[in-house]
Short mmCIF file of N, CA and C in Angstrom, two decimals:
data_model
loop_
_atom_site.label_atom_id
_atom_site.label_comp_id
_atom_site.label_asym_id
_atom_site.label_seq_id
_atom_site.Cartn_x
_atom_site.Cartn_y
_atom_site.Cartn_z
N GLN A 1 91.60 17.18 -39.07
CA GLN A 1 91.50 15.76 -39.41
C GLN A 1 90.97 15.00 -38.20
N VAL A 2 90.06 14.08 -38.46
CA VAL A 2 89.45 13.28 -37.41
C VAL A 2 89.95 11.85 -37.52
N GLN A 3 90.24 11.26 -36.39
CA GLN A 3 90.58 9.84 -36.35
C GLN A 3 89.66 9.13 -35.38
N LEU A 4 89.22 7.94 -35.78
CA LEU A 4 88.35 7.12 -34.94
C LEU A 4 89.03 5.78 -34.73
N VAL A 5 89.10 5.35 -33.47
CA VAL A 5 89.76 4.09 -33.16
C VAL A 5 88.81 3.24 -32.33
N GLU A 6 88.42 2.09 -32.90
CA GLU A 6 87.51 1.18 -32.19
C GLU A 6 88.30 0.14 -31.41
N SER A 7 87.66 -0.38 -30.38
CA SER A 7 88.23 -1.49 -29.61
C SER A 7 87.09 -2.22 -28.92
N GLY A 8 87.40 -3.42 -28.41
CA GLY A 8 86.42 -4.13 -27.60
C GLY A 8 85.76 -5.32 -28.25
N GLY A 9 86.05 -5.59 -29.50
CA GLY A 9 85.45 -6.75 -30.14
C GLY A 9 86.02 -8.05 -29.60
N GLY A 10 85.43 -9.16 -30.03
CA GLY A 10 85.91 -10.45 -29.59
C GLY A 10 84.93 -11.56 -29.88
N LEU A 11 85.21 -12.71 -29.26
CA LEU A 11 84.37 -13.90 -29.42
C LEU A 11 83.56 -14.10 -28.15
N VAL A 12 82.27 -14.30 -28.30
CA VAL A 12 81.41 -14.48 -27.13
C VAL A 12 80.32 -15.49 -27.49
N GLN A 13 79.83 -16.19 -26.48
CA GLN A 13 78.73 -17.12 -26.71
C GLN A 13 77.41 -16.38 -26.78
N ALA A 14 76.46 -17.00 -27.45
CA ALA A 14 75.12 -16.43 -27.53
C ALA A 14 74.59 -16.15 -26.12
N GLY A 15 73.97 -14.98 -25.96
CA GLY A 15 73.48 -14.57 -24.66
C GLY A 15 74.47 -13.73 -23.87
N GLY A 16 75.70 -13.69 -24.35
CA GLY A 16 76.75 -12.94 -23.66
C GLY A 16 76.73 -11.47 -24.01
N SER A 17 77.73 -10.75 -23.48
CA SER A 17 77.81 -9.30 -23.66
C SER A 17 79.20 -8.88 -24.09
N LEU A 18 79.26 -7.77 -24.79
CA LEU A 18 80.51 -7.11 -25.14
C LEU A 18 80.26 -5.62 -25.11
N ARG A 19 81.34 -4.86 -24.86
CA ARG A 19 81.25 -3.41 -24.96
C ARG A 19 82.32 -2.92 -25.93
N LEU A 20 81.86 -2.23 -26.95
CA LEU A 20 82.75 -1.63 -27.93
C LEU A 20 83.01 -0.18 -27.57
N SER A 21 84.22 0.29 -27.88
CA SER A 21 84.57 1.68 -27.65
C SER A 21 85.04 2.29 -28.96
N CYS A 22 84.78 3.59 -29.10
CA CYS A 22 85.26 4.33 -30.26
C CYS A 22 85.79 5.66 -29.76
N ALA A 23 87.10 5.80 -29.80
CA ALA A 23 87.75 7.03 -29.36
C ALA A 23 87.95 7.95 -30.56
N ALA A 24 87.51 9.20 -30.40
CA ALA A 24 87.60 10.17 -31.49
C ALA A 24 88.62 11.25 -31.16
N SER A 25 89.41 11.61 -32.15
CA SER A 25 90.31 12.76 -32.01
C SER A 25 89.94 13.76 -33.09
N GLY A 26 89.99 15.05 -32.74
CA GLY A 26 89.61 16.07 -33.70
C GLY A 26 88.23 16.61 -33.41
N ARG A 27 87.66 17.28 -34.39
CA ARG A 27 86.39 17.96 -34.21
C ARG A 27 85.22 16.99 -34.08
N THR A 28 84.44 17.16 -33.00
CA THR A 28 83.22 16.37 -32.83
C THR A 28 82.02 17.23 -32.46
N PHE A 29 82.22 18.51 -32.23
CA PHE A 29 81.14 19.37 -31.79
C PHE A 29 79.99 19.39 -32.79
N ASN A 30 78.78 19.25 -32.25
CA ASN A 30 77.56 19.26 -33.07
C ASN A 30 77.51 18.15 -34.11
N SER A 31 78.27 17.12 -33.89
CA SER A 31 78.27 16.00 -34.83
C SER A 31 77.51 14.82 -34.23
N CYS A 32 77.51 13.73 -34.96
CA CYS A 32 76.81 12.53 -34.52
C CYS A 32 77.74 11.35 -34.73
N MET A 33 77.78 10.47 -33.76
CA MET A 33 78.58 9.25 -33.89
C MET A 33 77.65 8.07 -34.07
N GLY A 34 77.93 7.26 -35.06
CA GLY A 34 77.12 6.09 -35.32
C GLY A 34 77.92 4.81 -35.29
N TRP A 35 77.24 3.74 -34.96
CA TRP A 35 77.81 2.39 -35.07
C TRP A 35 77.10 1.67 -36.21
N PHE A 36 77.89 1.06 -37.04
CA PHE A 36 77.38 0.24 -38.14
C PHE A 36 78.03 -1.13 -38.02
N ARG A 37 77.49 -2.10 -38.75
CA ARG A 37 78.11 -3.40 -38.79
C ARG A 37 77.99 -3.99 -40.19
N GLN A 38 78.94 -4.86 -40.50
CA GLN A 38 78.94 -5.49 -41.82
C GLN A 38 79.29 -6.96 -41.66
N ALA A 39 78.32 -7.81 -42.00
CA ALA A 39 78.52 -9.25 -41.98
C ALA A 39 79.05 -9.69 -43.34
N PRO A 40 79.70 -10.84 -43.41
CA PRO A 40 80.24 -11.32 -44.68
C PRO A 40 79.16 -11.41 -45.77
N GLY A 41 79.45 -10.83 -46.90
CA GLY A 41 78.52 -10.88 -48.02
C GLY A 41 77.35 -9.93 -47.94
N LYS A 42 77.34 -9.10 -46.90
CA LYS A 42 76.22 -8.16 -46.72
C LYS A 42 76.71 -6.73 -46.73
N GLU A 43 75.78 -5.81 -46.93
CA GLU A 43 76.13 -4.40 -46.89
C GLU A 43 76.26 -3.93 -45.44
N ARG A 44 77.01 -2.85 -45.28
CA ARG A 44 77.15 -2.26 -43.96
C ARG A 44 75.80 -1.66 -43.54
N GLU A 45 75.36 -1.98 -42.32
CA GLU A 45 74.05 -1.54 -41.88
C GLU A 45 74.14 -0.73 -40.59
N PHE A 46 73.19 0.16 -40.44
CA PHE A 46 73.10 1.02 -39.27
C PHE A 46 72.73 0.21 -38.04
N VAL A 47 73.38 0.53 -36.92
CA VAL A 47 73.09 -0.14 -35.65
C VAL A 47 72.55 0.86 -34.63
N ALA A 48 73.30 1.93 -34.39
CA ALA A 48 72.89 2.90 -33.37
C ALA A 48 73.65 4.20 -33.61
N ALA A 49 73.13 5.29 -33.05
CA ALA A 49 73.80 6.58 -33.18
C ALA A 49 73.48 7.46 -31.98
N ILE A 50 74.35 8.41 -31.73
CA ILE A 50 74.18 9.34 -30.62
C ILE A 50 74.74 10.68 -31.03
N ARG A 51 74.09 11.73 -30.59
CA ARG A 51 74.58 13.08 -30.87
C ARG A 51 75.58 13.48 -29.79
N TRP A 52 76.68 14.13 -30.23
CA TRP A 52 77.68 14.56 -29.26
C TRP A 52 77.15 15.67 -28.36
N SER A 53 76.32 16.55 -28.91
CA SER A 53 75.90 17.74 -28.16
C SER A 53 74.56 17.59 -27.48
N ALA A 54 74.02 16.38 -27.47
CA ALA A 54 72.73 16.15 -26.83
C ALA A 54 72.71 14.70 -26.34
N ASP A 55 71.62 14.30 -25.75
CA ASP A 55 71.51 12.94 -25.26
C ASP A 55 70.62 12.06 -26.14
N SER A 56 70.38 12.51 -27.35
CA SER A 56 69.52 11.76 -28.26
C SER A 56 70.23 10.51 -28.75
N THR A 57 69.52 9.39 -28.68
CA THR A 57 70.06 8.12 -29.17
C THR A 57 69.06 7.49 -30.14
N TYR A 58 69.58 6.66 -31.03
CA TYR A 58 68.77 6.05 -32.07
C TYR A 58 69.26 4.62 -32.28
N TYR A 59 68.34 3.71 -32.54
CA TYR A 59 68.70 2.31 -32.69
C TYR A 59 67.98 1.67 -33.87
N ALA A 60 68.65 0.70 -34.48
CA ALA A 60 67.99 -0.14 -35.44
C ALA A 60 67.03 -1.06 -34.69
N ASP A 61 65.94 -1.44 -35.33
CA ASP A 61 64.95 -2.28 -34.67
C ASP A 61 65.56 -3.60 -34.21
N SER A 62 66.53 -4.09 -34.95
CA SER A 62 67.11 -5.41 -34.64
C SER A 62 67.91 -5.42 -33.33
N VAL A 63 68.28 -4.25 -32.82
CA VAL A 63 69.10 -4.22 -31.60
C VAL A 63 68.41 -3.50 -30.45
N LYS A 64 67.25 -2.93 -30.67
CA LYS A 64 66.54 -2.22 -29.60
C LYS A 64 66.28 -3.14 -28.42
N GLY A 65 66.57 -2.63 -27.24
CA GLY A 65 66.37 -3.41 -26.03
C GLY A 65 67.55 -4.28 -25.67
N ARG A 66 68.50 -4.44 -26.59
CA ARG A 66 69.68 -5.26 -26.31
C ARG A 66 70.97 -4.43 -26.31
N PHE A 67 71.05 -3.44 -27.18
CA PHE A 67 72.25 -2.61 -27.31
C PHE A 67 71.97 -1.23 -26.73
N THR A 68 73.01 -0.64 -26.15
CA THR A 68 72.91 0.72 -25.62
C THR A 68 74.12 1.52 -26.07
N ILE A 69 73.87 2.66 -26.69
CA ILE A 69 74.95 3.56 -27.09
C ILE A 69 75.05 4.67 -26.06
N SER A 70 76.28 5.04 -25.72
CA SER A 70 76.49 6.11 -24.75
C SER A 70 77.79 6.83 -25.08
N LYS A 71 78.03 7.93 -24.40
CA LYS A 71 79.23 8.69 -24.68
C LYS A 71 79.85 9.22 -23.40
N ASP A 72 81.15 9.42 -23.46
CA ASP A 72 81.89 10.10 -22.41
C ASP A 72 82.55 11.29 -23.08
N SER A 73 81.94 12.45 -22.92
CA SER A 73 82.42 13.64 -23.64
C SER A 73 83.82 14.04 -23.20
N ALA A 74 84.13 13.82 -21.94
CA ALA A 74 85.45 14.19 -21.43
C ALA A 74 86.55 13.36 -22.11
N LYS A 75 86.21 12.12 -22.47
CA LYS A 75 87.18 11.24 -23.12
C LYS A 75 87.00 11.20 -24.64
N ASN A 76 86.00 11.93 -25.14
CA ASN A 76 85.71 11.91 -26.58
C ASN A 76 85.52 10.48 -27.09
N THR A 77 84.80 9.71 -26.30
CA THR A 77 84.65 8.29 -26.60
C THR A 77 83.17 7.91 -26.57
N VAL A 78 82.78 7.10 -27.54
CA VAL A 78 81.43 6.56 -27.61
C VAL A 78 81.51 5.06 -27.39
N TYR A 79 80.51 4.54 -26.68
CA TYR A 79 80.48 3.12 -26.35
C TYR A 79 79.24 2.47 -26.95
N LEU A 80 79.36 1.18 -27.21
CA LEU A 80 78.20 0.38 -27.60
C LEU A 80 78.18 -0.85 -26.71
N GLN A 81 77.28 -0.83 -25.74
CA GLN A 81 77.10 -1.97 -24.86
C GLN A 81 76.14 -2.95 -25.53
N MET A 82 76.60 -4.16 -25.75
CA MET A 82 75.81 -5.15 -26.45
C MET A 82 75.52 -6.31 -25.51
N ASN A 83 74.24 -6.49 -25.20
CA ASN A 83 73.81 -7.56 -24.31
C ASN A 83 72.96 -8.56 -25.06
N ASN A 84 72.82 -9.75 -24.48
CA ASN A 84 72.00 -10.80 -25.09
C ASN A 84 72.36 -10.98 -26.57
N LEU A 85 73.64 -11.13 -26.82
CA LEU A 85 74.11 -11.23 -28.20
C LEU A 85 73.62 -12.51 -28.86
N LYS A 86 73.37 -12.40 -30.15
CA LYS A 86 72.88 -13.51 -30.95
C LYS A 86 73.87 -13.81 -32.06
N PRO A 87 73.86 -15.02 -32.59
CA PRO A 87 74.78 -15.33 -33.70
C PRO A 87 74.63 -14.38 -34.88
N GLU A 88 73.43 -13.88 -35.11
CA GLU A 88 73.21 -12.96 -36.22
C GLU A 88 73.80 -11.57 -35.97
N ASP A 89 74.32 -11.34 -34.78
CA ASP A 89 75.04 -10.09 -34.50
C ASP A 89 76.49 -10.16 -34.95
N THR A 90 76.93 -11.33 -35.38
CA THR A 90 78.31 -11.49 -35.84
C THR A 90 78.58 -10.60 -37.04
N ALA A 91 79.60 -9.78 -36.94
CA ALA A 91 79.95 -8.83 -37.99
C ALA A 91 81.20 -8.05 -37.59
N VAL A 92 81.72 -7.29 -38.53
CA VAL A 92 82.71 -6.27 -38.20
C VAL A 92 81.94 -5.00 -37.87
N TYR A 93 82.21 -4.44 -36.72
CA TYR A 93 81.53 -3.24 -36.26
C TYR A 93 82.41 -2.02 -36.50
N TYR A 94 81.81 -1.00 -37.08
CA TYR A 94 82.52 0.24 -37.40
C TYR A 94 81.84 1.42 -36.70
N CYS A 95 82.64 2.35 -36.22
CA CYS A 95 82.06 3.61 -35.79
C CYS A 95 82.32 4.64 -36.88
N GLY A 96 81.37 5.52 -37.03
CA GLY A 96 81.47 6.57 -38.03
C GLY A 96 81.09 7.90 -37.43
N LEU A 97 81.60 8.97 -38.03
CA LEU A 97 81.33 10.33 -37.56
C LEU A 97 80.66 11.13 -38.66
N ASP A 98 79.50 11.65 -38.34
CA ASP A 98 78.75 12.52 -39.26
C ASP A 98 78.92 13.95 -38.78
N LEU A 99 79.63 14.77 -39.54
CA LEU A 99 79.91 16.15 -39.13
C LEU A 99 78.77 17.12 -39.45
N THR A 100 77.78 16.70 -40.20
CA THR A 100 76.68 17.57 -40.56
C THR A 100 75.73 17.74 -39.39
N PHE A 101 75.40 18.98 -39.07
CA PHE A 101 74.43 19.23 -38.01
C PHE A 101 73.03 18.99 -38.55
N ARG A 102 72.36 17.99 -37.99
CA ARG A 102 71.01 17.62 -38.45
C ARG A 102 70.05 17.85 -37.29
N LEU A 103 69.13 18.79 -37.51
CA LEU A 103 68.24 19.19 -36.43
C LEU A 103 67.16 18.16 -36.19
N HIS A 104 66.59 17.59 -37.25
CA HIS A 104 65.39 16.77 -37.11
C HIS A 104 65.58 15.31 -37.44
N ASN A 105 66.76 14.91 -37.89
CA ASN A 105 66.93 13.51 -38.23
C ASN A 105 68.34 13.07 -37.89
N ILE A 106 68.57 11.80 -38.05
CA ILE A 106 69.87 11.20 -37.79
C ILE A 106 70.32 10.50 -39.05
N ALA A 107 71.61 10.51 -39.29
CA ALA A 107 72.14 9.85 -40.47
C ALA A 107 72.18 8.35 -40.24
N VAL A 108 71.57 7.58 -41.15
CA VAL A 108 71.52 6.12 -41.01
C VAL A 108 72.10 5.40 -42.22
N THR A 109 72.63 6.15 -43.16
CA THR A 109 73.27 5.51 -44.31
C THR A 109 74.76 5.83 -44.32
N THR A 110 75.53 4.92 -44.87
CA THR A 110 76.99 5.06 -44.80
C THR A 110 77.50 6.30 -45.52
N ASP A 111 76.83 6.71 -46.60
CA ASP A 111 77.34 7.84 -47.36
C ASP A 111 77.13 9.17 -46.66
N GLU A 112 76.39 9.17 -45.56
CA GLU A 112 76.19 10.40 -44.79
C GLU A 112 77.29 10.61 -43.75
N TYR A 113 78.14 9.64 -43.58
CA TYR A 113 79.18 9.74 -42.57
C TYR A 113 80.51 10.14 -43.22
N ASP A 114 81.24 10.99 -42.51
CA ASP A 114 82.45 11.59 -43.07
C ASP A 114 83.72 10.82 -42.73
N TYR A 115 83.74 10.19 -41.58
CA TYR A 115 84.94 9.47 -41.14
C TYR A 115 84.52 8.12 -40.58
N TRP A 116 85.46 7.15 -40.70
CA TRP A 116 85.22 5.79 -40.22
C TRP A 116 86.43 5.28 -39.45
N GLY A 117 86.15 4.43 -38.50
CA GLY A 117 87.21 3.71 -37.84
C GLY A 117 87.61 2.49 -38.65
N GLN A 118 88.55 1.74 -38.12
CA GLN A 118 89.09 0.59 -38.86
C GLN A 118 88.24 -0.66 -38.71
N GLY A 119 87.34 -0.66 -37.75
CA GLY A 119 86.46 -1.81 -37.55
C GLY A 119 86.99 -2.76 -36.49
N THR A 120 86.08 -3.43 -35.82
CA THR A 120 86.44 -4.43 -34.82
C THR A 120 85.50 -5.63 -34.98
N GLN A 121 86.07 -6.84 -34.96
CA GLN A 121 85.30 -8.04 -35.21
C GLN A 121 84.54 -8.48 -33.97
N VAL A 122 83.27 -8.77 -34.15
CA VAL A 122 82.45 -9.36 -33.10
C VAL A 122 81.93 -10.69 -33.63
N THR A 123 82.21 -11.77 -32.90
CA THR A 123 81.77 -13.09 -33.30
C THR A 123 80.97 -13.70 -32.16
N VAL A 124 79.75 -14.11 -32.47
CA VAL A 124 78.87 -14.70 -31.47
C VAL A 124 78.63 -16.15 -31.85
N SER A 125 79.04 -17.05 -30.99
CA SER A 125 78.87 -18.47 -31.27
C SER A 125 77.57 -18.98 -30.67
N SER A 126 76.99 -19.96 -31.33
CA SER A 126 75.70 -20.50 -30.88
C SER A 126 75.90 -21.64 -29.90
#
């Protein structure tokens, strides 16, 4: 059984920064950790992902150059550093774990992920 626990959300002014953490317990080998977000009235959307067994990272176009995903394998924790935040980044952020080994692609849809954290609220004021 895998558990994911997010932390680090909060309220920040536009242009500010936050760092989210997602601590995983259980099997993560050869898997992929993704960050998604869901704003009120909208579907959950892909933000970024990283492979546990490699250094490959992937980003949605809307966050490229502003967000950085990274991992600490010793702590089984994935981070999402968010810089130059905008009001449109306001959402509940979720980390998800995709246990399927994908050689040539990354999972970017919610139904491809096997486990989810409880979510953490990020609010960016203008």
